[in-house]
mmCIF file of C-alpha atoms in Angstrom:
data_model
loop_
_atom_site.group_PDB
_atom_site.id
_atom_site.type_symbol
_atom_site.label_atom_id
_atom_site.label_comp_id
_atom_site.label_asym_id
_atom_site.label_seq_id
_atom_site.Cartn_x
_atom_site.Cartn_y
_atom_site.Cartn_z
ATOM 1 C CA MET A 1 19.271 -3.365 23.426
ATOM 2 C CA ALA A 2 20.351 -0.459 21.309
ATOM 3 C CA GLY A 3 21.955 -1.546 18.073
ATOM 4 C CA PRO A 4 24.757 0.086 16.125
ATOM 5 C CA ASN A 5 23.953 3.672 15.223
ATOM 6 C CA ARG A 6 22.691 3.302 11.682
ATOM 7 C CA ASN A 7 21.926 7.006 11.298
ATOM 8 C CA ILE A 8 25.574 7.996 11.024
ATOM 9 C CA VAL A 9 27.025 7.543 7.555
ATOM 10 C CA ALA A 10 30.685 8.306 7.130
ATOM 11 C CA THR A 11 32.862 7.467 4.184
ATOM 12 C CA VAL A 12 36.484 6.587 3.722
ATOM 13 C CA VAL A 13 38.526 6.599 0.520
ATOM 14 C CA VAL A 14 40.269 3.275 -0.008
ATOM 15 C CA ALA A 15 42.572 2.987 -3.027
ATOM 16 C CA GLY A 16 40.478 5.590 -4.835
ATOM 17 C CA ALA A 17 37.092 4.045 -3.995
ATOM 18 C CA THR A 18 34.662 5.646 -1.580
ATOM 19 C CA LEU A 19 33.424 3.092 0.945
ATOM 20 C CA VAL A 20 31.176 3.280 3.986
ATOM 21 C CA ALA A 21 33.114 3.718 7.221
ATOM 22 C CA GLY A 22 31.665 1.849 10.164
ATOM 23 C CA SER A 23 28.996 0.256 7.982
ATOM 24 C CA PRO A 24 25.920 -1.073 9.803
ATOM 25 C CA PHE A 25 26.801 -4.552 8.511
ATOM 26 C CA LEU A 26 30.302 -4.326 10.009
ATOM 27 C CA MET A 27 29.013 -3.037 13.337
ATOM 28 C CA SER A 28 26.560 -5.946 13.566
ATOM 29 C CA PHE A 29 29.301 -8.411 12.614
ATOM 30 C CA LEU A 30 31.584 -7.059 15.344
ATOM 31 C CA GLN A 31 28.818 -7.280 17.923
ATOM 32 C CA LYS A 32 28.133 -10.881 16.922
ATOM 33 C CA TRP A 33 31.734 -11.911 17.560
ATOM 34 C CA GLU A 34 32.678 -9.589 20.389
ATOM 35 C CA SER A 35 29.672 -9.759 22.691
ATOM 36 C CA GLY A 36 26.907 -11.812 21.124
ATOM 37 C CA LYS A 37 23.330 -10.586 21.352
ATOM 38 C CA ALA A 38 23.913 -7.832 23.888
ATOM 39 C CA ARG A 39 26.779 -5.438 24.413
ATOM 40 C CA VAL A 40 28.901 -5.982 27.464
ATOM 41 C CA LEU A 41 28.336 -2.849 29.551
ATOM 42 C CA VAL A 42 30.584 -3.685 32.499
ATOM 43 C CA VAL A 43 34.311 -3.486 31.777
ATOM 44 C CA TYR A 44 35.953 -6.874 32.308
ATOM 45 C CA ALA A 45 39.485 -8.259 32.167
ATOM 46 C CA ASP A 46 39.563 -10.367 28.983
ATOM 47 C CA LYS A 47 41.419 -13.544 29.982
ATOM 48 C CA LEU A 48 42.228 -14.516 26.380
ATOM 49 C CA ALA A 49 43.830 -11.114 25.852
ATOM 50 C CA GLY A 50 46.020 -11.226 28.942
ATOM 51 C CA ASP A 51 43.449 -9.534 31.214
ATOM 52 C CA LEU A 52 43.100 -6.577 28.833
ATOM 53 C CA PRO A 53 40.221 -4.337 30.038
ATOM 54 C CA THR A 54 37.409 -4.746 27.484
ATOM 55 C CA VAL A 55 33.866 -3.383 27.149
ATOM 56 C CA CYS A 56 31.000 -2.988 24.672
ATOM 57 C CA ASP A 57 31.749 -4.851 21.443
ATOM 58 C CA GLY A 58 35.447 -5.425 21.987
ATOM 59 C CA LEU A 59 36.601 -1.923 22.883
ATOM 60 C CA THR A 60 40.105 -1.962 24.358
ATOM 61 C CA ARG A 61 42.872 0.572 24.790
ATOM 62 C CA HIS A 62 44.164 -0.628 21.424
ATOM 63 C CA VAL A 63 41.212 0.863 19.533
ATOM 64 C CA THR A 64 39.957 3.745 21.684
ATOM 65 C CA THR A 65 41.562 6.661 23.474
ATOM 66 C CA THR A 66 38.932 6.605 26.232
ATOM 67 C CA PRO A 67 40.192 5.049 29.471
ATOM 68 C CA ILE A 68 38.693 1.601 30.112
ATOM 69 C CA ILE A 69 38.705 0.594 33.770
ATOM 70 C CA VAL A 70 37.704 -2.879 34.972
ATOM 71 C CA GLY A 71 34.401 -2.753 36.844
ATOM 72 C CA GLU A 72 33.266 0.520 35.304
ATOM 73 C CA VAL A 73 29.716 0.507 33.889
ATOM 74 C CA TRP A 74 29.087 2.025 30.443
ATOM 75 C CA SER A 75 25.785 2.935 28.793
ATOM 76 C CA ASN A 76 24.643 1.696 25.389
ATOM 77 C CA GLU A 77 24.899 5.285 24.132
ATOM 78 C CA LYS A 78 28.506 5.597 25.276
ATOM 79 C CA CYS A 79 29.308 2.247 23.662
ATOM 80 C CA GLU A 80 27.727 3.290 20.352
ATOM 81 C CA ALA A 81 29.646 6.555 20.239
ATOM 82 C CA GLU A 82 32.972 5.007 21.273
ATOM 83 C CA GLU A 83 32.584 2.023 18.930
ATOM 84 C CA ALA A 84 31.763 4.231 15.937
ATOM 85 C CA ALA A 85 34.767 6.474 16.591
ATOM 86 C CA ALA A 86 37.069 3.511 17.225
ATOM 87 C CA VAL A 87 36.011 1.624 14.088
ATOM 88 C CA ILE A 88 36.579 4.720 11.984
ATOM 89 C CA ARG A 89 40.061 5.104 13.558
ATOM 90 C CA VAL A 90 40.897 1.470 12.771
ATOM 91 C CA GLN A 91 39.615 1.902 9.217
ATOM 92 C CA ALA A 92 41.699 5.060 8.789
ATOM 93 C CA GLN A 93 44.769 2.981 9.716
ATOM 94 C CA LEU A 94 43.714 0.149 7.408
ATOM 95 C CA ALA A 95 42.681 2.176 4.339
ATOM 96 C CA PRO A 96 46.215 3.167 3.193
ATOM 97 C CA CYS A 97 47.243 -0.505 3.225
ATOM 98 C CA PHE A 98 44.917 -1.258 0.302
ATOM 99 C CA LYS A 99 46.551 -0.569 -3.074
ATOM 100 C CA VAL A 100 43.590 -1.986 -5.027
ATOM 101 C CA ALA A 101 40.068 -0.769 -4.299
ATOM 102 C CA PRO A 102 38.257 -3.533 -2.400
ATOM 103 C CA PRO A 103 34.555 -4.336 -2.425
ATOM 104 C CA GLN A 104 32.802 -3.020 0.706
ATOM 105 C CA VAL A 105 32.518 -6.484 2.260
ATOM 106 C CA VAL A 106 36.247 -7.126 1.811
ATOM 107 C CA PHE A 107 37.005 -3.852 3.588
ATOM 108 C CA ASP A 108 34.511 -4.735 6.332
ATOM 109 C CA MET A 109 36.006 -8.180 6.932
ATOM 110 C CA ALA A 110 39.555 -6.788 6.857
ATOM 111 C CA THR A 111 38.338 -4.288 9.457
ATOM 112 C CA SER A 112 36.907 -7.072 11.631
ATOM 113 C CA HIS A 113 40.277 -8.817 11.371
ATOM 114 C CA ALA A 114 42.118 -5.610 12.263
ATOM 115 C CA TRP A 115 39.725 -4.902 15.150
ATOM 116 C CA ASN A 116 40.726 -8.267 16.600
ATOM 117 C CA VAL A 117 44.445 -8.534 15.758
ATOM 118 C CA GLY A 118 45.477 -4.922 15.096
ATOM 119 C CA ALA A 119 45.603 -2.868 11.923
ATOM 120 C CA SER A 120 49.369 -3.257 11.520
ATOM 121 C CA SER A 121 49.035 -7.059 11.626
ATOM 122 C CA THR A 122 46.246 -7.027 9.047
ATOM 123 C CA CYS A 123 48.215 -4.622 6.851
ATOM 124 C CA SER A 124 51.249 -6.919 6.857
ATOM 125 C CA SER A 125 49.223 -10.114 6.390
ATOM 126 C CA GLY A 126 49.115 -12.520 3.477
ATOM 127 C CA ALA A 127 45.456 -11.550 3.075
ATOM 128 C CA MET A 128 46.427 -7.926 2.385
ATOM 129 C CA ALA A 129 49.131 -9.019 -0.045
ATOM 130 C CA ALA A 130 46.488 -10.935 -2.009
ATOM 131 C CA PHE A 131 43.976 -8.059 -1.829
ATOM 132 C CA ASN A 132 46.655 -5.770 -3.239
ATOM 133 C CA ARG A 133 47.106 -8.072 -6.224
ATOM 134 C CA GLY A 134 43.337 -7.876 -6.793
ATOM 135 C CA ASP A 135 43.019 -11.531 -5.750
ATOM 136 C CA PHE A 136 40.087 -11.032 -3.394
ATOM 137 C CA GLU A 137 39.237 -14.733 -3.251
ATOM 138 C CA ARG A 138 42.724 -15.642 -2.017
ATOM 139 C CA GLY A 139 42.746 -12.652 0.351
ATOM 140 C CA CYS A 140 39.431 -13.673 1.882
ATOM 141 C CA GLN A 141 40.703 -17.222 2.343
ATOM 142 C CA ARG A 142 43.892 -15.966 3.978
ATOM 143 C CA LEU A 143 41.888 -14.256 6.721
ATOM 144 C CA SER A 144 41.484 -17.731 8.227
ATOM 145 C CA ARG A 145 43.895 -20.118 6.486
ATOM 146 C CA GLY A 146 47.366 -20.058 5.042
ATOM 147 C CA ASP A 147 48.019 -21.230 1.502
ATOM 148 C CA ASP A 148 48.965 -24.623 2.980
ATOM 149 C CA GLY A 149 45.460 -24.931 4.471
ATOM 150 C CA ARG A 150 46.557 -24.433 8.067
ATOM 151 C CA VAL A 151 44.418 -22.335 10.379
ATOM 152 C CA VAL A 152 45.937 -18.886 11.010
ATOM 153 C CA TRP A 153 45.129 -15.950 13.291
ATOM 154 C CA SER A 154 43.485 -18.339 15.772
ATOM 155 C CA PHE A 155 46.069 -18.521 18.522
ATOM 156 C CA THR A 156 46.952 -16.628 21.672
ATOM 157 C CA SER A 157 50.226 -16.845 23.533
ATOM 158 C CA LYS A 158 50.857 -17.712 27.135
ATOM 159 C CA TRP A 159 53.833 -18.533 29.313
ATOM 160 C CA VAL A 160 54.344 -22.176 30.227
ATOM 161 C CA GLY A 161 57.424 -23.221 32.185
ATOM 162 C CA GLY A 162 59.233 -19.990 31.324
ATOM 163 C CA LYS A 163 58.524 -20.381 27.591
ATOM 164 C CA LYS A 164 56.033 -18.499 25.490
ATOM 165 C CA VAL A 165 53.761 -20.962 23.669
ATOM 166 C CA LEU A 166 50.899 -20.545 21.225
ATOM 167 C CA VAL A 167 47.504 -21.883 22.253
ATOM 168 C CA PHE A 168 44.846 -22.672 19.651
ATOM 169 C CA ARG A 169 41.508 -20.941 20.348
ATOM 170 C CA GLN A 170 38.462 -22.477 18.668
ATOM 171 C CA GLY A 171 36.480 -19.259 19.127
ATOM 172 C CA LEU A 172 39.077 -17.318 17.148
ATOM 173 C CA ALA A 173 39.114 -20.028 14.467
ATOM 174 C CA ASN A 174 35.324 -19.763 14.239
ATOM 175 C CA ARG A 175 35.512 -15.986 13.868
ATOM 176 C CA ARG A 176 38.226 -16.214 11.206
ATOM 177 C CA ALA A 177 36.156 -18.804 9.302
ATOM 178 C CA ASP A 178 33.113 -16.514 9.449
ATOM 179 C CA GLU A 179 35.189 -13.568 8.200
ATOM 180 C CA THR A 180 36.368 -15.696 5.289
ATOM 181 C CA LYS A 181 32.898 -17.029 4.478
ATOM 182 C CA THR A 182 31.308 -13.576 4.666
ATOM 183 C CA CYS A 183 34.124 -12.039 2.646
ATOM 184 C CA LEU A 184 33.824 -14.650 -0.117
ATOM 185 C CA GLU A 185 30.018 -14.565 -0.277
ATOM 186 C CA GLY A 186 29.854 -10.787 -0.273
ATOM 187 C CA TRP A 187 31.823 -9.964 -3.370
ATOM 188 C CA SER A 188 31.861 -13.062 -5.594
#
């Protein structure tokens, strides 16, 4: 299995700080939660995302401009190139949302969150509000839990009896908890 391309080093300016874009740590973290030990090389319809065509380590039309067609087979090299470009695009959307320079790991975990729920959602989140007050501990905690202790960002919606309802997803809760844990351990 080819891993994330660790030879490419790009930077992004976030609230005046220069951080690594698409850091090797982030790319490994995304692979862990998106596809496990091996990239998914055959495009599939992600049931939890409403049959959204998905490939590699979570590439969808929401993060890449390359068409993704169910059943198509991708190579590891194509995945690496597309993932690197897509992560940098997501980070370019996320960077202006930070008003206080974050530690690298905070930026990486905010990126993981944005990769999964969308940059605009992460930018408007309680986690970002805390990051922008310089309260990185609270921001990291808010990636997975609200201030009342309730699990957040761990639900998908579906239609039941003509009504849209939220469905708790343990896998998303596990990912959010790992983002929080990694975020807290990495900067404190």
